[in-house]
Short mmCIF file of C-alpha atoms and ligand atoms in Angstrom, two decimals:
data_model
loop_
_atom_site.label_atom_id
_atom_site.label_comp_id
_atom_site.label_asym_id
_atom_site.label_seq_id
_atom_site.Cartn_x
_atom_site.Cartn_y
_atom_site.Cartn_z
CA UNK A 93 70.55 89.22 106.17
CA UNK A 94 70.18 90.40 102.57
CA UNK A 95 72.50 91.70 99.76
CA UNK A 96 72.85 95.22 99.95
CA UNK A 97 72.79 96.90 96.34
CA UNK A 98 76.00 98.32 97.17
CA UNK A 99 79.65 97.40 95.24
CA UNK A 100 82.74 97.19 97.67
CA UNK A 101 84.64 96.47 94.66
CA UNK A 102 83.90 96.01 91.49
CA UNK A 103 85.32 93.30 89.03
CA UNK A 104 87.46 96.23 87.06
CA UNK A 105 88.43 97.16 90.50
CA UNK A 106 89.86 93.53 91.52
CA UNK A 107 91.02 92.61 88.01
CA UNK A 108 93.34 95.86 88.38
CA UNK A 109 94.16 94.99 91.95
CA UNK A 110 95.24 91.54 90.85
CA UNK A 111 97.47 92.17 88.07
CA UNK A 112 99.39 94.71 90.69
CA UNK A 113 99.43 91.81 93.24
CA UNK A 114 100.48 89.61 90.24
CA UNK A 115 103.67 91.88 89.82
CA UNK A 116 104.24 91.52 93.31
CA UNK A 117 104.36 88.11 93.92
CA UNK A 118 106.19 87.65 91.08
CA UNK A 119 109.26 90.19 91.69
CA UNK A 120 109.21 88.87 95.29
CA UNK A 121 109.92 85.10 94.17
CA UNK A 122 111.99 85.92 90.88
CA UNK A 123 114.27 83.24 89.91
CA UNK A 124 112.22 81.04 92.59
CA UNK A 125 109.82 78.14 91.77
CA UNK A 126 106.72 78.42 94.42
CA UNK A 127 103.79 76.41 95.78
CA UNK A 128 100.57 77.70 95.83
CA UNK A 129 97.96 76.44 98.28
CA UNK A 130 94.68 77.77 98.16
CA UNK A 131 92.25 77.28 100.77
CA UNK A 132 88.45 76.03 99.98
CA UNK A 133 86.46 76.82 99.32
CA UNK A 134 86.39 80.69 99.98
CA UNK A 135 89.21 81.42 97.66
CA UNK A 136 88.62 79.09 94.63
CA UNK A 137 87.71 82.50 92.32
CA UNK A 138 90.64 84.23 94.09
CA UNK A 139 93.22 81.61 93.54
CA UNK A 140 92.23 81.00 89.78
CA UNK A 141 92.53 84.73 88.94
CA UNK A 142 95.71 85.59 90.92
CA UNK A 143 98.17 82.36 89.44
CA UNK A 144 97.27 83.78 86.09
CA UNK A 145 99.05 87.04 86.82
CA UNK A 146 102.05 85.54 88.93
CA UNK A 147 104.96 84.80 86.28
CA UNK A 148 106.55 81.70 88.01
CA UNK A 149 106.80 78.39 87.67
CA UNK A 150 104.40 77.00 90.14
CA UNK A 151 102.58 74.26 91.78
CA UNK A 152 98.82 74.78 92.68
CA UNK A 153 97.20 72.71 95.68
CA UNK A 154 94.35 72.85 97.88
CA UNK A 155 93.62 72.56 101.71
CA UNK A 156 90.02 71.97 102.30
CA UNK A 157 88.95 71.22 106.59
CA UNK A 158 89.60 74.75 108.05
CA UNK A 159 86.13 75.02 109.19
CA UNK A 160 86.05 77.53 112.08
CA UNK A 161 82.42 77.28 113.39
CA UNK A 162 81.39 79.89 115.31
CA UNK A 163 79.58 79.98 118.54
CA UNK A 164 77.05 82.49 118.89
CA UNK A 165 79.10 84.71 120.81
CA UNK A 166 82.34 84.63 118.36
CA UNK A 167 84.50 83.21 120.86
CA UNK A 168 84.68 79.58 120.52
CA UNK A 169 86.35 78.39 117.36
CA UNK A 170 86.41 74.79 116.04
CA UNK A 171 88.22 73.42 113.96
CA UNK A 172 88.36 70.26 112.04
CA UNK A 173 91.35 67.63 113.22
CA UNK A 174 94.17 67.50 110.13
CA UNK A 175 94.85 69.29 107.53
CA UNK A 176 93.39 67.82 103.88
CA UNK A 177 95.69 68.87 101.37
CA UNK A 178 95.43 68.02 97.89
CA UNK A 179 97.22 64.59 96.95
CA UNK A 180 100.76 64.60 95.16
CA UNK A 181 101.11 68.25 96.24
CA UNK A 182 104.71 68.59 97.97
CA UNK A 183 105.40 71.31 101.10
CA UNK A 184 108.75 69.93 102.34
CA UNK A 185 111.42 72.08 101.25
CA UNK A 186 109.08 74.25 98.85
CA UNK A 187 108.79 77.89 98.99
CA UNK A 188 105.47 77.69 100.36
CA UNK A 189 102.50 80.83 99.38
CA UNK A 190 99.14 80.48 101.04
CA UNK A 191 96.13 82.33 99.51
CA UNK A 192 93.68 82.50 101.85
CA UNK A 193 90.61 84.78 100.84
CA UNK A 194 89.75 87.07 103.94
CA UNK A 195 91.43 87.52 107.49
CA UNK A 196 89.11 88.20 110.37
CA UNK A 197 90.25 88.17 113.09
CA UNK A 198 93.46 85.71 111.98
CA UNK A 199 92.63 83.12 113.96
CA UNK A 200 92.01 80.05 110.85
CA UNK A 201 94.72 81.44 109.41
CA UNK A 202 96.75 80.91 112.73
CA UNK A 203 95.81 77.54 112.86
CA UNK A 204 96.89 76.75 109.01
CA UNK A 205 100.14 78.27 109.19
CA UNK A 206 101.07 76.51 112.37
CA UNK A 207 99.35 72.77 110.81
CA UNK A 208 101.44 74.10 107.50
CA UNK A 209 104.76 74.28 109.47
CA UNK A 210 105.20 70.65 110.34
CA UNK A 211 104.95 70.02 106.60
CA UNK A 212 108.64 71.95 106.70
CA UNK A 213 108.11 74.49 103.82
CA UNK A 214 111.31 75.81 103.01
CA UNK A 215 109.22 79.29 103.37
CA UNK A 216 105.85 80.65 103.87
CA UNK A 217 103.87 83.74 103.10
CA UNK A 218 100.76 84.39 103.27
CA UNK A 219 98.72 86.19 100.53
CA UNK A 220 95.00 87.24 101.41
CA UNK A 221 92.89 88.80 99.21
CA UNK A 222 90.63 91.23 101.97
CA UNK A 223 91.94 92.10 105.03
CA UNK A 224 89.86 93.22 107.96
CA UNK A 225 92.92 94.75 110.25
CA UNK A 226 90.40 96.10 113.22
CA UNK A 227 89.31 92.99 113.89
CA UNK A 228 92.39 91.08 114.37
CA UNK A 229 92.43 88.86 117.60
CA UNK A 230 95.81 87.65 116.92
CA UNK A 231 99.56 88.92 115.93
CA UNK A 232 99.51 87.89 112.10
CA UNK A 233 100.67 90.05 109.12
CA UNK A 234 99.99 88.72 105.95
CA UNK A 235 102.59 88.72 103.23
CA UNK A 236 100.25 90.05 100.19
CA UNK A 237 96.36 92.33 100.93
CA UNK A 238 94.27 92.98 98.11
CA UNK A 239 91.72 95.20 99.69
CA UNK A 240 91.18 96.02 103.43
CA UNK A 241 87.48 96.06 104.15
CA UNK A 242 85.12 97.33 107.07
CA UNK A 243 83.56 95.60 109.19
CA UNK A 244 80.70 93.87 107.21
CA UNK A 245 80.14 90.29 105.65
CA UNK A 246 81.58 90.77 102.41
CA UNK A 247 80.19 88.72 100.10
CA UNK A 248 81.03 87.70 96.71
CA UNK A 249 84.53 86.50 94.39
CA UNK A 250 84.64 83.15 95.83
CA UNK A 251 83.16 84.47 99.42
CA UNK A 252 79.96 83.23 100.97
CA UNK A 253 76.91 83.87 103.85
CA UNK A 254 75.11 80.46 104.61
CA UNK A 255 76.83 78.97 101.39
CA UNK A 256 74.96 81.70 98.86
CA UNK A 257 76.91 84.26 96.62
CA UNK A 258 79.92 83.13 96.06
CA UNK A 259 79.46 83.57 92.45
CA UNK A 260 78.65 87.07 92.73
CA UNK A 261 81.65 88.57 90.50
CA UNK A 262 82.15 91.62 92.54
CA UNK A 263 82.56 92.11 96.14
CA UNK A 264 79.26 92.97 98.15
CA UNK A 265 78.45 92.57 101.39
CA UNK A 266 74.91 91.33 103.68
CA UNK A 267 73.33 93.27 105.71
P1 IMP B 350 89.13 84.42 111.11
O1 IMP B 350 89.53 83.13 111.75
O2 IMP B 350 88.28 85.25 112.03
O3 IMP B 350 90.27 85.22 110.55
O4 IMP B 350 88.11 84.05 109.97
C1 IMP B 350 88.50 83.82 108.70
C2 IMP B 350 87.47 82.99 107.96
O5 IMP B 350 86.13 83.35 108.31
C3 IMP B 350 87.62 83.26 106.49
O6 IMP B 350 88.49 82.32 105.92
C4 IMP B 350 86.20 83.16 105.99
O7 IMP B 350 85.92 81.84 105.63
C5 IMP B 350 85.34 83.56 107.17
N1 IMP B 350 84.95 84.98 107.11
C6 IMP B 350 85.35 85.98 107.93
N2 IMP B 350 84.82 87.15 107.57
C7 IMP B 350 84.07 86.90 106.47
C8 IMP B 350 83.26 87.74 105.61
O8 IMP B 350 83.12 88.98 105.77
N3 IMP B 350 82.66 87.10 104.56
C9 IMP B 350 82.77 85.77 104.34
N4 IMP B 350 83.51 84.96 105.11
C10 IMP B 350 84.16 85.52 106.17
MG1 MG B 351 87.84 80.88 104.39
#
């Protein structure tokens, strides 16, 4: 697999993309004080860029452990035991947004919402920043899309293939 010279999005693209997702965000909460929790380390770039065009008071956290390993044949998913969230950040009673930065076939993001639940967030929505819709194994709608994508291993803002590219500061993909 190699980087393929061509641009999914470029960073004008996602810079315009965010501001609008920004707005968003921001009219859906008004009045509201939110949580943020981003989730490593795909959407470190992602989380960073979006909180500076969201005009709410917020908290910012982490969850780190979602590792879905894949088996060759895509099926089997595991996943690390407990959640790791970031220390001193509250969920209880918080109006809870998740950034996650791409949904495959929704099954992490499953997983995290239903860990995220027995934290009792007073809400939670889920903001991703590529969606890959045809792929989808399982009933989840996310809250907030960026892009939708094909079918390809994007590449790029925050997103990696065997741990390489994630400083790439458009969206690719490898081919
Ligand atoms: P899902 O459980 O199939 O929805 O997989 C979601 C996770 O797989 C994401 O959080 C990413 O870490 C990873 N992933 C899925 N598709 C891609 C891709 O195209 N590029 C990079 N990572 C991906
Ligand atoms: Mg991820």
């Amino acid at each position: 697999m190699k980087l393929s010279s061509e641009v999914l999005r470029s960073e004008t693209d996602i810079a315009e993309r965010l501001r609008a997702l920004g707005k968003e965000i921001t009219r859906e909460y008004a009045g509201q004080e939110i949580s943020v929790l981003g989730v490593l380390k795909g959407a470190f770039i992602f989380l960073a860029d979006l909180t500076r065009q969201v005009r709410l008071p917020m908290d910012v956290g982490f969850v780190e452990s979602v590792t879905s390993r894949r088996s060759d044949s895509m099926t089997e998913i595991v996943f690390a035991t407990a959640l790791r969230l970031s220390t001193s950040f509250r969920v209880e009673g918080t109006h809870l947004l998740l950034v996650e930065d791409i949904l495959d076939t929704g099954v992490t993001l499953a997983y995290l919402c239903e860990q995220i639940q027995l934290y009792q967030p007073r809400s939670l929505r889920v903001c991703t920043l590529l969606d890959k819709p045809h792929r989808r194994k399982v009933d989840l709608q996310p809250d907030h899309v960026g892009f939708q994508v094909p079918d390809k291993h994007v590449v790029g803002y925050g997103l990696d293939y065997e741990g390489k590219y994630r400083n790439l500061p458009h969206l690719g993909y490898v081919e």
